[in-house]
PDB file of N, CA and C in Angstrom:
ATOM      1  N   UNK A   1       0.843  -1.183   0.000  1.00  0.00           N
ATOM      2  CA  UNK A   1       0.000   0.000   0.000  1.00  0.00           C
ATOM      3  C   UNK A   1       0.889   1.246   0.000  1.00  0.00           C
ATOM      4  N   UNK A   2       0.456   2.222  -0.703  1.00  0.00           N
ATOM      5  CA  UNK A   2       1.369   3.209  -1.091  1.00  0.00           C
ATOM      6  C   UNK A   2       0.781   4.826   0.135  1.00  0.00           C
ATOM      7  N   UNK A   3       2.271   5.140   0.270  1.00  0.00           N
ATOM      8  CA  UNK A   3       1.591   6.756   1.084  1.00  0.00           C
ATOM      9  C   UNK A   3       1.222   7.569   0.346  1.00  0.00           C
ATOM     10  N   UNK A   4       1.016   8.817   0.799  1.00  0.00           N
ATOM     11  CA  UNK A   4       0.295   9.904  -0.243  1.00  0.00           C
ATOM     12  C   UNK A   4       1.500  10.530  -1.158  1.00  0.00           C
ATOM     13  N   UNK A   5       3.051  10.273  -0.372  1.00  0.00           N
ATOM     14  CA  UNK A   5       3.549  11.318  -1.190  1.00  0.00           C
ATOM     15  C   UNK A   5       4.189   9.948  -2.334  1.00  0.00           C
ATOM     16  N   UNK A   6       3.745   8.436  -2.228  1.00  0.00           N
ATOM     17  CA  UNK A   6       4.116   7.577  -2.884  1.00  0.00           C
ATOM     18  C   UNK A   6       3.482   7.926  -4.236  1.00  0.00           C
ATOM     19  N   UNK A   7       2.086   7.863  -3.498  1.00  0.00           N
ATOM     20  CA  UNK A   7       1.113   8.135  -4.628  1.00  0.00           C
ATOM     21  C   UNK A   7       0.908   9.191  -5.727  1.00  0.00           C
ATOM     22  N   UNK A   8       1.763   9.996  -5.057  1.00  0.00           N
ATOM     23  CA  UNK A   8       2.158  11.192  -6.346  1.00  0.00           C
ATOM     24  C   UNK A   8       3.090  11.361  -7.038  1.00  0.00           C
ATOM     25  N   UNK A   9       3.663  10.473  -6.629  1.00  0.00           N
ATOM     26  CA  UNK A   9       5.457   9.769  -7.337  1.00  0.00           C
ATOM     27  C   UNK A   9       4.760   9.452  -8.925  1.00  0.00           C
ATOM     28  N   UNK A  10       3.962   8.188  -8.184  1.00  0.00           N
ATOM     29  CA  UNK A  10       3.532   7.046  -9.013  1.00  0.00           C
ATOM     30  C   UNK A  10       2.880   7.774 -10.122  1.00  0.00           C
ATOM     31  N   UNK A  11       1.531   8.729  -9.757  1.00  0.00           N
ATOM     32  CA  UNK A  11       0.576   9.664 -10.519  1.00  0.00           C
ATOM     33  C   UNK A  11       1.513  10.675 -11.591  1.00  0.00           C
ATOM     34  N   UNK A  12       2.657  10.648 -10.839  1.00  0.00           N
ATOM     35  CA  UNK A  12       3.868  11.810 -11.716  1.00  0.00           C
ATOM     36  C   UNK A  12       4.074  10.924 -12.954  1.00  0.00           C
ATOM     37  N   UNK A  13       4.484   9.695 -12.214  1.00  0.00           N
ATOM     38  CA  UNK A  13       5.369   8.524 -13.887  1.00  0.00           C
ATOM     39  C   UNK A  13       4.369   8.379 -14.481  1.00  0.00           C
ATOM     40  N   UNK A  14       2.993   7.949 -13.730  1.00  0.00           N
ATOM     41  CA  UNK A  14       2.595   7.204 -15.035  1.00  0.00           C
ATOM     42  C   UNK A  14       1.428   8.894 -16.052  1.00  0.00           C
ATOM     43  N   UNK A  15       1.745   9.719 -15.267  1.00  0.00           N
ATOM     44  CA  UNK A  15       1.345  11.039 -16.341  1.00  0.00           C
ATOM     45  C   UNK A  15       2.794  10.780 -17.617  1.00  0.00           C
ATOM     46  N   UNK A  16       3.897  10.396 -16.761  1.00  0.00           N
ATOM     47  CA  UNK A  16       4.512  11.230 -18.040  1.00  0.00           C
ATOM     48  C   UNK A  16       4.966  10.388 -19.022  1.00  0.00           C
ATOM     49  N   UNK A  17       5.108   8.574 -18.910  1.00  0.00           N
ATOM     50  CA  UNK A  17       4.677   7.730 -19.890  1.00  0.00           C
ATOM     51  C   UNK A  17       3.304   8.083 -20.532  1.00  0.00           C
ATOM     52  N   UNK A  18       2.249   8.692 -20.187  1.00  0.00           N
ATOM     53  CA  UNK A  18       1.019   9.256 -20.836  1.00  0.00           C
ATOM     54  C   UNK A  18       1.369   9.865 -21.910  1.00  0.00           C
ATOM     55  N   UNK A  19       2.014  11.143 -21.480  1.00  0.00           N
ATOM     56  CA  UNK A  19       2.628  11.985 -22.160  1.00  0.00           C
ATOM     57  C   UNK A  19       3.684  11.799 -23.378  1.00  0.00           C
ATOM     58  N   UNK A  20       4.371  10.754 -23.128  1.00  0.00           N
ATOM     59  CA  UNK A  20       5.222  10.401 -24.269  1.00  0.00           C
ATOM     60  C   UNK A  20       4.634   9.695 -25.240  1.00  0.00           C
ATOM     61  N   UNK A  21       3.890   8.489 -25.116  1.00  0.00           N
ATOM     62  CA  UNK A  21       2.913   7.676 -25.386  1.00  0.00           C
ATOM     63  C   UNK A  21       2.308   8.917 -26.826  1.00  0.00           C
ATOM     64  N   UNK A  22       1.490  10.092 -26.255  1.00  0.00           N
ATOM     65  CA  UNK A  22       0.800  11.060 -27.123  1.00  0.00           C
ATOM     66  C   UNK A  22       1.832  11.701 -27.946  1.00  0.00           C
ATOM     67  N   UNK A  23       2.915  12.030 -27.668  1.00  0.00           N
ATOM     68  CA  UNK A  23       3.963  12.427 -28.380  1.00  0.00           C
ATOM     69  C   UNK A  23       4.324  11.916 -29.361  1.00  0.00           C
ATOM     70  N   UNK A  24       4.608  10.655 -29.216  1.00  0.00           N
ATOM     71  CA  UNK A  24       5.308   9.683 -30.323  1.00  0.00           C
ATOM     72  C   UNK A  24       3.429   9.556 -31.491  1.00  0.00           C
ATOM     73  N   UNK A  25       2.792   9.556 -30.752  1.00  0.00           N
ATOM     74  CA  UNK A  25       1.468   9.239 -31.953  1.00  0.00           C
ATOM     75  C   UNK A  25       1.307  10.366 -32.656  1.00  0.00           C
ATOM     76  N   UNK A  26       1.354  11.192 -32.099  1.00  0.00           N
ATOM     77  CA  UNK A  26       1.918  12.787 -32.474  1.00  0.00           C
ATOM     78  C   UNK A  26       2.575  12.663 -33.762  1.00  0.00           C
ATOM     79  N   UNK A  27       3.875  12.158 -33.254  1.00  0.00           N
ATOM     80  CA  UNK A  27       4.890  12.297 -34.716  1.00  0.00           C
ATOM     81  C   UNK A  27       5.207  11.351 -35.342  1.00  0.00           C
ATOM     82  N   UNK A  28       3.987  10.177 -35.214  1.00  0.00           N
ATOM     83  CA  UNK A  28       4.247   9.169 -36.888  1.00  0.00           C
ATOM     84  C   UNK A  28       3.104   8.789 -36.739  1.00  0.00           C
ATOM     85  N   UNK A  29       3.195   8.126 -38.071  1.00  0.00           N
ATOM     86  CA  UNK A  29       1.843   7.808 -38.436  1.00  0.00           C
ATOM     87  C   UNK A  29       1.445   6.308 -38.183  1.00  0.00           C
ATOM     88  N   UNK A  30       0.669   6.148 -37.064  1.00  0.00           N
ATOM     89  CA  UNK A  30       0.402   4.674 -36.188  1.00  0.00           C
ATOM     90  C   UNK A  30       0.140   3.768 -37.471  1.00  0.00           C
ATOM     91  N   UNK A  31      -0.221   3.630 -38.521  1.00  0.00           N
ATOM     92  CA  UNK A  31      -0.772   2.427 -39.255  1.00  0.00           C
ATOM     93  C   UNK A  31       0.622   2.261 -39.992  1.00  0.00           C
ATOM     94  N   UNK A  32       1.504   2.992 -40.359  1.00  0.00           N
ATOM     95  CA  UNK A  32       2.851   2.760 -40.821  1.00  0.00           C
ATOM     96  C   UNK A  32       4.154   2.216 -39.614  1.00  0.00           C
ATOM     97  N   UNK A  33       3.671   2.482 -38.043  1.00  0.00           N
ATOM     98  CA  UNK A  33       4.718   1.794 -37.349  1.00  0.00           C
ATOM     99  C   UNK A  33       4.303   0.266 -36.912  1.00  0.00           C
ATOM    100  N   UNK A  34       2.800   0.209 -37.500  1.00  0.00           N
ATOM    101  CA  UNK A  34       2.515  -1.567 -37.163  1.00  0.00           C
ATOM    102  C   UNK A  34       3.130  -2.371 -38.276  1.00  0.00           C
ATOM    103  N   UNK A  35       3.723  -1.572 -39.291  1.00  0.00           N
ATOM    104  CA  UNK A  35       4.303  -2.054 -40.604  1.00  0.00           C
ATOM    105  C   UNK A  35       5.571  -2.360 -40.622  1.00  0.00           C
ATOM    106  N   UNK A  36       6.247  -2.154 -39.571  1.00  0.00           N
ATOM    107  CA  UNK A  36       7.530  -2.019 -39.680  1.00  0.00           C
ATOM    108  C   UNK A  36       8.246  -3.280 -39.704  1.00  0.00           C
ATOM    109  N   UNK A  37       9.741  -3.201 -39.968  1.00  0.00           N
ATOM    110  CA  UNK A  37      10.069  -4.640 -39.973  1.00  0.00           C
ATOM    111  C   UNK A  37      10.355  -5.017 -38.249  1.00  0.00           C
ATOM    112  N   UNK A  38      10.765  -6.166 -38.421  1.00  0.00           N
ATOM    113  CA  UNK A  38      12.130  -6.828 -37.084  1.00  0.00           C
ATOM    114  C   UNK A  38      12.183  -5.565 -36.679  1.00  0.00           C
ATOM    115  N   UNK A  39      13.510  -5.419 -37.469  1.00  0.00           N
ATOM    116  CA  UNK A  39      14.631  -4.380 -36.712  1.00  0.00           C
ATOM    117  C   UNK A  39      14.307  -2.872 -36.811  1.00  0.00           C
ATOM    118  N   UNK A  40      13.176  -2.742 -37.510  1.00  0.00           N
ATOM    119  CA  UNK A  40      12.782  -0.858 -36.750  1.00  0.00           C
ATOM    120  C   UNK A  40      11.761  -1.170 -35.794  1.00  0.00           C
ATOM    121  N   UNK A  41      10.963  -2.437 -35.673  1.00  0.00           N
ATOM    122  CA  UNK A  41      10.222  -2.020 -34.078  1.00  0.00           C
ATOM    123  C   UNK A  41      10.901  -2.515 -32.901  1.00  0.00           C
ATOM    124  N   UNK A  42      12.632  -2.903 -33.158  1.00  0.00           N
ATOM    125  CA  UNK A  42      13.305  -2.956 -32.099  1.00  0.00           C
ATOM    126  C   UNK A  42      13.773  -1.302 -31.627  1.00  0.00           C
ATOM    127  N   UNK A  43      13.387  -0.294 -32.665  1.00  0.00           N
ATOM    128  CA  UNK A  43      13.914   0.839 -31.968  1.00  0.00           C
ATOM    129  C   UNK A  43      13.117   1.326 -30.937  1.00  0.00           C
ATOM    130  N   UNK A  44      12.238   0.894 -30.654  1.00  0.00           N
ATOM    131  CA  UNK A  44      11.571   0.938 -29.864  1.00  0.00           C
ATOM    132  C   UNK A  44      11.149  -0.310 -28.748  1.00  0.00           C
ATOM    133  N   UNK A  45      11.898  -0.777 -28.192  1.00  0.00           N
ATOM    134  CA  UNK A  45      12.165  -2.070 -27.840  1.00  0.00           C
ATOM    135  C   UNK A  45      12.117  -1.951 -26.058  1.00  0.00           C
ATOM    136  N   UNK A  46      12.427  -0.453 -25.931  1.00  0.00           N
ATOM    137  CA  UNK A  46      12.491  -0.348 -24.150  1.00  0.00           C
ATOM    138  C   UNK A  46      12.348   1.237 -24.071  1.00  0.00           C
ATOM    139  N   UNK A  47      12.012   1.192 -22.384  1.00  0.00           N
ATOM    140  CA  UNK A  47      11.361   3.033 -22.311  1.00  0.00           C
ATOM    141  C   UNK A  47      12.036   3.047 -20.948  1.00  0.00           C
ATOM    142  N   UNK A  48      12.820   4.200 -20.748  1.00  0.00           N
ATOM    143  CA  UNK A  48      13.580   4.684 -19.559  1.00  0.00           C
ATOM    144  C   UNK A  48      12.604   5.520 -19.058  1.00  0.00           C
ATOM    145  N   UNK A  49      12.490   5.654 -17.353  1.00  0.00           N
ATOM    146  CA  UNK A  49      11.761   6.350 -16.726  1.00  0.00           C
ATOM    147  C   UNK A  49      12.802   6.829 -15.776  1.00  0.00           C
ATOM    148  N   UNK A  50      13.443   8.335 -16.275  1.00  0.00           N
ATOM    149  CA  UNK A  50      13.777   8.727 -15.159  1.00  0.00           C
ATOM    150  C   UNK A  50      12.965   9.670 -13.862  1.00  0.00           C
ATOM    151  N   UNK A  51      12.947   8.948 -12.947  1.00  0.00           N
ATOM    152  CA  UNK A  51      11.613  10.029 -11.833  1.00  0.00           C
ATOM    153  C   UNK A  51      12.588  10.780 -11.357  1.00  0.00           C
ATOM    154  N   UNK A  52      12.394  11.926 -11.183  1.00  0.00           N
ATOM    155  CA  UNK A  52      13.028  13.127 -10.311  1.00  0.00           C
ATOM    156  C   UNK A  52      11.732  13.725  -9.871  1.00  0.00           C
ATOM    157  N   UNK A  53      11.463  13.860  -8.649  1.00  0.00           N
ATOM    158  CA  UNK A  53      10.398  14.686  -7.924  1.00  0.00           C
ATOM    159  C   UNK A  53       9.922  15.836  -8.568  1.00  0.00           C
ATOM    160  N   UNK A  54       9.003  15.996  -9.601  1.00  0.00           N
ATOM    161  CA  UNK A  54       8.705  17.425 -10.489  1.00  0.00           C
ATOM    162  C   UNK A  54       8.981  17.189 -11.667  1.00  0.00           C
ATOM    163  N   UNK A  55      10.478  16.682 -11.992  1.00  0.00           N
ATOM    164  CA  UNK A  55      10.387  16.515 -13.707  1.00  0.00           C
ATOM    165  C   UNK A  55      10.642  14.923 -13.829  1.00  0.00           C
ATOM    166  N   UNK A  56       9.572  14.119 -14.207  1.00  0.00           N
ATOM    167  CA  UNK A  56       9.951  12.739 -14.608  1.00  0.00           C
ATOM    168  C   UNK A  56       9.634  12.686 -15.807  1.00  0.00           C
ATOM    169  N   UNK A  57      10.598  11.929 -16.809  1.00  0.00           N
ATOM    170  CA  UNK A  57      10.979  12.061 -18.017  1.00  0.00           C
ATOM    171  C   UNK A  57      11.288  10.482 -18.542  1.00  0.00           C
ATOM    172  N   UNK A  58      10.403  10.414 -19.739  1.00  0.00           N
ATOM    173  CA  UNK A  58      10.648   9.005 -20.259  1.00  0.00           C
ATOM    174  C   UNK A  58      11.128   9.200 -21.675  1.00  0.00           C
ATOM    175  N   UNK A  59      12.094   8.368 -21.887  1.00  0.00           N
ATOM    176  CA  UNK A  59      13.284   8.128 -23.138  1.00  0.00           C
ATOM    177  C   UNK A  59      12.970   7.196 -23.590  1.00  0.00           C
ATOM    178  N   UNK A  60      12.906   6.801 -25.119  1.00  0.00           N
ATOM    179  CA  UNK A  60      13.181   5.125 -25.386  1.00  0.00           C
ATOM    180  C   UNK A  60      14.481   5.676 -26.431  1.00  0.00           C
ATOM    181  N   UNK A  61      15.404   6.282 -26.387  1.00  0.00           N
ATOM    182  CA  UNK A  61      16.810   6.109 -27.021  1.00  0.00           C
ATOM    183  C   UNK A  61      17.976   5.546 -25.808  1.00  0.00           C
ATOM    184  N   UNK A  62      18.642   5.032 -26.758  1.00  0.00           N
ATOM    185  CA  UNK A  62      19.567   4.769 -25.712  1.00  0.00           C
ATOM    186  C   UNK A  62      20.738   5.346 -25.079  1.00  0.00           C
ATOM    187  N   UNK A  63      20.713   6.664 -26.100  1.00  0.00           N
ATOM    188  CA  UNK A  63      21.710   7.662 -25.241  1.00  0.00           C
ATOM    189  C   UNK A  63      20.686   8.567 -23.976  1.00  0.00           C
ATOM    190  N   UNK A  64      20.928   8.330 -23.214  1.00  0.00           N
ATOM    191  CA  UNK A  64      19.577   9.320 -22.296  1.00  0.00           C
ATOM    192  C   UNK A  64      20.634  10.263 -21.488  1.00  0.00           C
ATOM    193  N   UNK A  65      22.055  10.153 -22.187  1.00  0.00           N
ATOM    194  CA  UNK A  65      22.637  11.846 -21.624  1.00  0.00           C
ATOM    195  C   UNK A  65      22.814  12.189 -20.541  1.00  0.00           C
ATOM    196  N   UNK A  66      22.821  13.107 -19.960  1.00  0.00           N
ATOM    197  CA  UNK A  66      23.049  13.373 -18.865  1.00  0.00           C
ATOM    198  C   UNK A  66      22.229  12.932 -17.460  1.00  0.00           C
ATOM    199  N   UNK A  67      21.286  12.411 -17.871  1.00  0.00           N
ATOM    200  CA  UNK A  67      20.204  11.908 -16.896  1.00  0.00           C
ATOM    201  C   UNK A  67      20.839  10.229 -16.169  1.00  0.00           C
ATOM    202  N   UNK A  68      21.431   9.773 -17.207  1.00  0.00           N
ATOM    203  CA  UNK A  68      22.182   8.324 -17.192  1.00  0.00           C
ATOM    204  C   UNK A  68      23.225   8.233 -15.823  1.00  0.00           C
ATOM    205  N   UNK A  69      23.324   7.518 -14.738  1.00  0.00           N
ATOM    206  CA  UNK A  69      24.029   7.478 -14.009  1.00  0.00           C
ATOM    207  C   UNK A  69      23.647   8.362 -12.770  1.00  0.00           C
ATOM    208  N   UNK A  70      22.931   9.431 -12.872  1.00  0.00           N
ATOM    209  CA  UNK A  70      23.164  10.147 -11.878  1.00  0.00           C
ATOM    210  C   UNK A  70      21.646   9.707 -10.916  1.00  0.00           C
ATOM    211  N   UNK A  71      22.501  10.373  -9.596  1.00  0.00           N
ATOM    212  CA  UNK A  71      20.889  10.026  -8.712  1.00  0.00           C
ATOM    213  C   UNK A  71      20.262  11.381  -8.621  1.00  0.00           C
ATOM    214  N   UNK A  72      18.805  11.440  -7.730  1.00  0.00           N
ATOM    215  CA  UNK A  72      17.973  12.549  -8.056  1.00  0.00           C
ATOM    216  C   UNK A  72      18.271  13.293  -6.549  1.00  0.00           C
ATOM    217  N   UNK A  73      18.120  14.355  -6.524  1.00  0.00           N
ATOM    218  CA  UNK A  73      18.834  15.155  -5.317  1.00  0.00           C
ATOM    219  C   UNK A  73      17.458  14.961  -3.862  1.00  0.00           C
ATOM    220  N   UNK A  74      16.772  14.767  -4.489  1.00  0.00           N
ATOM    221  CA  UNK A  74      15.670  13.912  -3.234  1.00  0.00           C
ATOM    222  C   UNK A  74      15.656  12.145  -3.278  1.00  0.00           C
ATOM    223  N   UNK A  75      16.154  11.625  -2.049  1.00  0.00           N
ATOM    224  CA  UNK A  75      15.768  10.270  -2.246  1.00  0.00           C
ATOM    225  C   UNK A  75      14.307   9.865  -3.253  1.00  0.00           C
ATOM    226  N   UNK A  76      14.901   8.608  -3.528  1.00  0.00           N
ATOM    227  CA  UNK A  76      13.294   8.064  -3.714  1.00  0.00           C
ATOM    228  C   UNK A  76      12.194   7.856  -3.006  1.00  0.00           C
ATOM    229  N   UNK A  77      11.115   7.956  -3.278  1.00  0.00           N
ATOM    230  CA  UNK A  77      10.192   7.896  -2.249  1.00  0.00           C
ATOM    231  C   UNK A  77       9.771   6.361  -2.255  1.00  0.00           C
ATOM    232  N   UNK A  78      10.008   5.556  -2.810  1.00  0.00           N
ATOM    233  CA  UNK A  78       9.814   4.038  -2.738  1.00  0.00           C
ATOM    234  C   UNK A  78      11.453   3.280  -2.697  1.00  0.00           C
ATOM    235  N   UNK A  79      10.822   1.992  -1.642  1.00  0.00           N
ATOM    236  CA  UNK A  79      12.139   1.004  -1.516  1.00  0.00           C
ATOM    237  C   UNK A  79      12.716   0.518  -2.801  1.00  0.00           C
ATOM    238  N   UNK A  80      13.836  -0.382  -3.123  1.00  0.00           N
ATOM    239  CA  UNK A  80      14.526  -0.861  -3.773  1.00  0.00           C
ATOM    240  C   UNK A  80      13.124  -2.394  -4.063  1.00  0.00           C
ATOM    241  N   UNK A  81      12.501  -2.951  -3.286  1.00  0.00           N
ATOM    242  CA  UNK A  81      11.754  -3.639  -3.336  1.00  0.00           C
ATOM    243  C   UNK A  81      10.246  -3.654  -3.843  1.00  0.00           C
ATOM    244  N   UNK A  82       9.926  -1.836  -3.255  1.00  0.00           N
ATOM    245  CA  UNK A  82       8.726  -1.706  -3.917  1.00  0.00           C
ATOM    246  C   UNK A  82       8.771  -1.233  -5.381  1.00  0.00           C
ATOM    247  N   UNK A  83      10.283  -0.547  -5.537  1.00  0.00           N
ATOM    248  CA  UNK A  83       9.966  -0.379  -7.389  1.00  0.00           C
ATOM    249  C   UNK A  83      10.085  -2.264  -8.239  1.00  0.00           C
ATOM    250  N   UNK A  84      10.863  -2.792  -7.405  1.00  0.00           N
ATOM    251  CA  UNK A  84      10.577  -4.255  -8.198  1.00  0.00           C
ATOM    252  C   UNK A  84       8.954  -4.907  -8.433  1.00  0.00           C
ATOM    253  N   UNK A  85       8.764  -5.099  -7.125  1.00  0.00           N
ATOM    254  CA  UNK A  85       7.532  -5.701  -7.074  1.00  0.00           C
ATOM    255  C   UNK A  85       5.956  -4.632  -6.953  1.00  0.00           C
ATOM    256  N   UNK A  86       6.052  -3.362  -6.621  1.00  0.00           N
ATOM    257  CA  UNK A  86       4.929  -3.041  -6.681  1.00  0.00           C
ATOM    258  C   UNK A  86       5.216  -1.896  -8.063  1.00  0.00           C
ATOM    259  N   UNK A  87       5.970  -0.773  -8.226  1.00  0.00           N
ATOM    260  CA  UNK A  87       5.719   0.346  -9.125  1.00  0.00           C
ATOM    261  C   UNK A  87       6.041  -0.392 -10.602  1.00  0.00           C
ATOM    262  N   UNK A  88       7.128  -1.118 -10.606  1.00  0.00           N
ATOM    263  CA  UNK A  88       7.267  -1.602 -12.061  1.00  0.00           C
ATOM    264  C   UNK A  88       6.428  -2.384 -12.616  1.00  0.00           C
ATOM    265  N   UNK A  89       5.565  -3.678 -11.903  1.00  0.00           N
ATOM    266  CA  UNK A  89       4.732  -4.221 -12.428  1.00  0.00           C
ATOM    267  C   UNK A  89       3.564  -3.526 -12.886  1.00  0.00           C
ATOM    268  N   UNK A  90       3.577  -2.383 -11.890  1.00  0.00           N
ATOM    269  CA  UNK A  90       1.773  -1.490 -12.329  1.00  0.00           C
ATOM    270  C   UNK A  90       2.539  -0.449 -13.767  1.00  0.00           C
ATOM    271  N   UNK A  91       3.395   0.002 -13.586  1.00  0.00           N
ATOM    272  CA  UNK A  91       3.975   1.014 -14.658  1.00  0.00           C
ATOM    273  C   UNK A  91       3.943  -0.043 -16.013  1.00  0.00           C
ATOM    274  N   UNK A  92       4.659  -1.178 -15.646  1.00  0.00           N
ATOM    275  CA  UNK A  92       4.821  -2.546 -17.119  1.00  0.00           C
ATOM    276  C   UNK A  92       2.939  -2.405 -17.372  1.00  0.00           C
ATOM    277  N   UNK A  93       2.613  -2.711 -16.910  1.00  0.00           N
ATOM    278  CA  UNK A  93       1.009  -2.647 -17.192  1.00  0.00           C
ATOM    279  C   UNK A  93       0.609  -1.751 -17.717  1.00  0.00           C
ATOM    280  N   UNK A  94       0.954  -0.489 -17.594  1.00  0.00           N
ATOM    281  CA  UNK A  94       0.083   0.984 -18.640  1.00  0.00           C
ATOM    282  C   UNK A  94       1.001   1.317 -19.563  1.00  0.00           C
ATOM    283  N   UNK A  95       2.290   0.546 -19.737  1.00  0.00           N
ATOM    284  CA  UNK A  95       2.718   0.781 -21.129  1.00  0.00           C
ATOM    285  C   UNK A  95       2.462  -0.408 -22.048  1.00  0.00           C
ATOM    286  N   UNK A  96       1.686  -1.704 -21.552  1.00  0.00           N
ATOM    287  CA  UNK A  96       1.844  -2.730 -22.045  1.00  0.00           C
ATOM    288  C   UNK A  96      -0.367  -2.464 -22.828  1.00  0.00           C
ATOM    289  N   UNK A  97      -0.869  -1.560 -21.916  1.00  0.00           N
ATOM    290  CA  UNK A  97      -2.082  -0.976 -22.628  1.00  0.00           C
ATOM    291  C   UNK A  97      -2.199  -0.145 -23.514  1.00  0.00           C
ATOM    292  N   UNK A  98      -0.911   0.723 -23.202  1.00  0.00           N
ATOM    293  CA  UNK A  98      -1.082   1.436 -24.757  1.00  0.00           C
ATOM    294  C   UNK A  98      -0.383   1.067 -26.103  1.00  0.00           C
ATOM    295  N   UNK A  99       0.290   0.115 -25.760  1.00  0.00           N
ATOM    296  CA  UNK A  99       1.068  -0.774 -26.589  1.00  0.00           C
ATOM    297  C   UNK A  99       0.075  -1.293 -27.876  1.00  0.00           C
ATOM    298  N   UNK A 100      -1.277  -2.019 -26.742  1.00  0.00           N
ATOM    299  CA  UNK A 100      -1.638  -3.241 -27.105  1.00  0.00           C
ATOM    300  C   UNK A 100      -3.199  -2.477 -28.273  1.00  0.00           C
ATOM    301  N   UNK A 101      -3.270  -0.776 -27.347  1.00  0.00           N
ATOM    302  CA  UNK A 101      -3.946  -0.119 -28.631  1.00  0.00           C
ATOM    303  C   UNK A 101      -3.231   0.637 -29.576  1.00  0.00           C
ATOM    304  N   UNK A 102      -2.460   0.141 -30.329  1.00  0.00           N
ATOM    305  CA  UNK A 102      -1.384   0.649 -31.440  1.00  0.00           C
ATOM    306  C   UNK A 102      -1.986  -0.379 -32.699  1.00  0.00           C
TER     307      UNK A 102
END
């Protein structure tokens, strides 16, 4: 069970996978990326979520720059355990829904 300021962690990521999600439909044309071969819908193959308290930001390139390596100047607000078993499975789940309407 999550606290309140968990819960706005969580409400932060999964706004801003929302947000990218609309972006990318934004800038191609969905009936031409169900077309693609193998190896261009591997460019899209994984999505980085970096959370920083205020700006959380999702990447699917694999240079993610300066964000890569570093930690966020506020702890996390969830354990090492709850992003395994509770935030990643619910986050894998709302990218695996908008996936599945593409």
């Amino acid at each position: 069970m999550m606290d309140q300021f968990q819960e706005e962690a969580f409400e932060e990521m999964q706004t801003a996978i929302h947000k990218w999600f609309d972006e990318q439909e934004n800038r191609m044309d969905i009936e031409r990326l169900g077309k693609r071969t193998t190896l261009q819908a591997g460019i899209f193959n994984f999505v980085m979520l970096d959370y920083r308290p205020g700006r959380t930001r999702v990447d699917s390139s694999k240079s993610v720059g300066s964000a890569a390596g570093k930690k966020s100047m506020k702890a996390s607000p969830f354990t090492r355990e709850q992003i395994l078993h509770e935030v990643q499975p619910l986050l894998a789940e709302i990218i695996k829904e908008r996936l599945d309407k593409l």
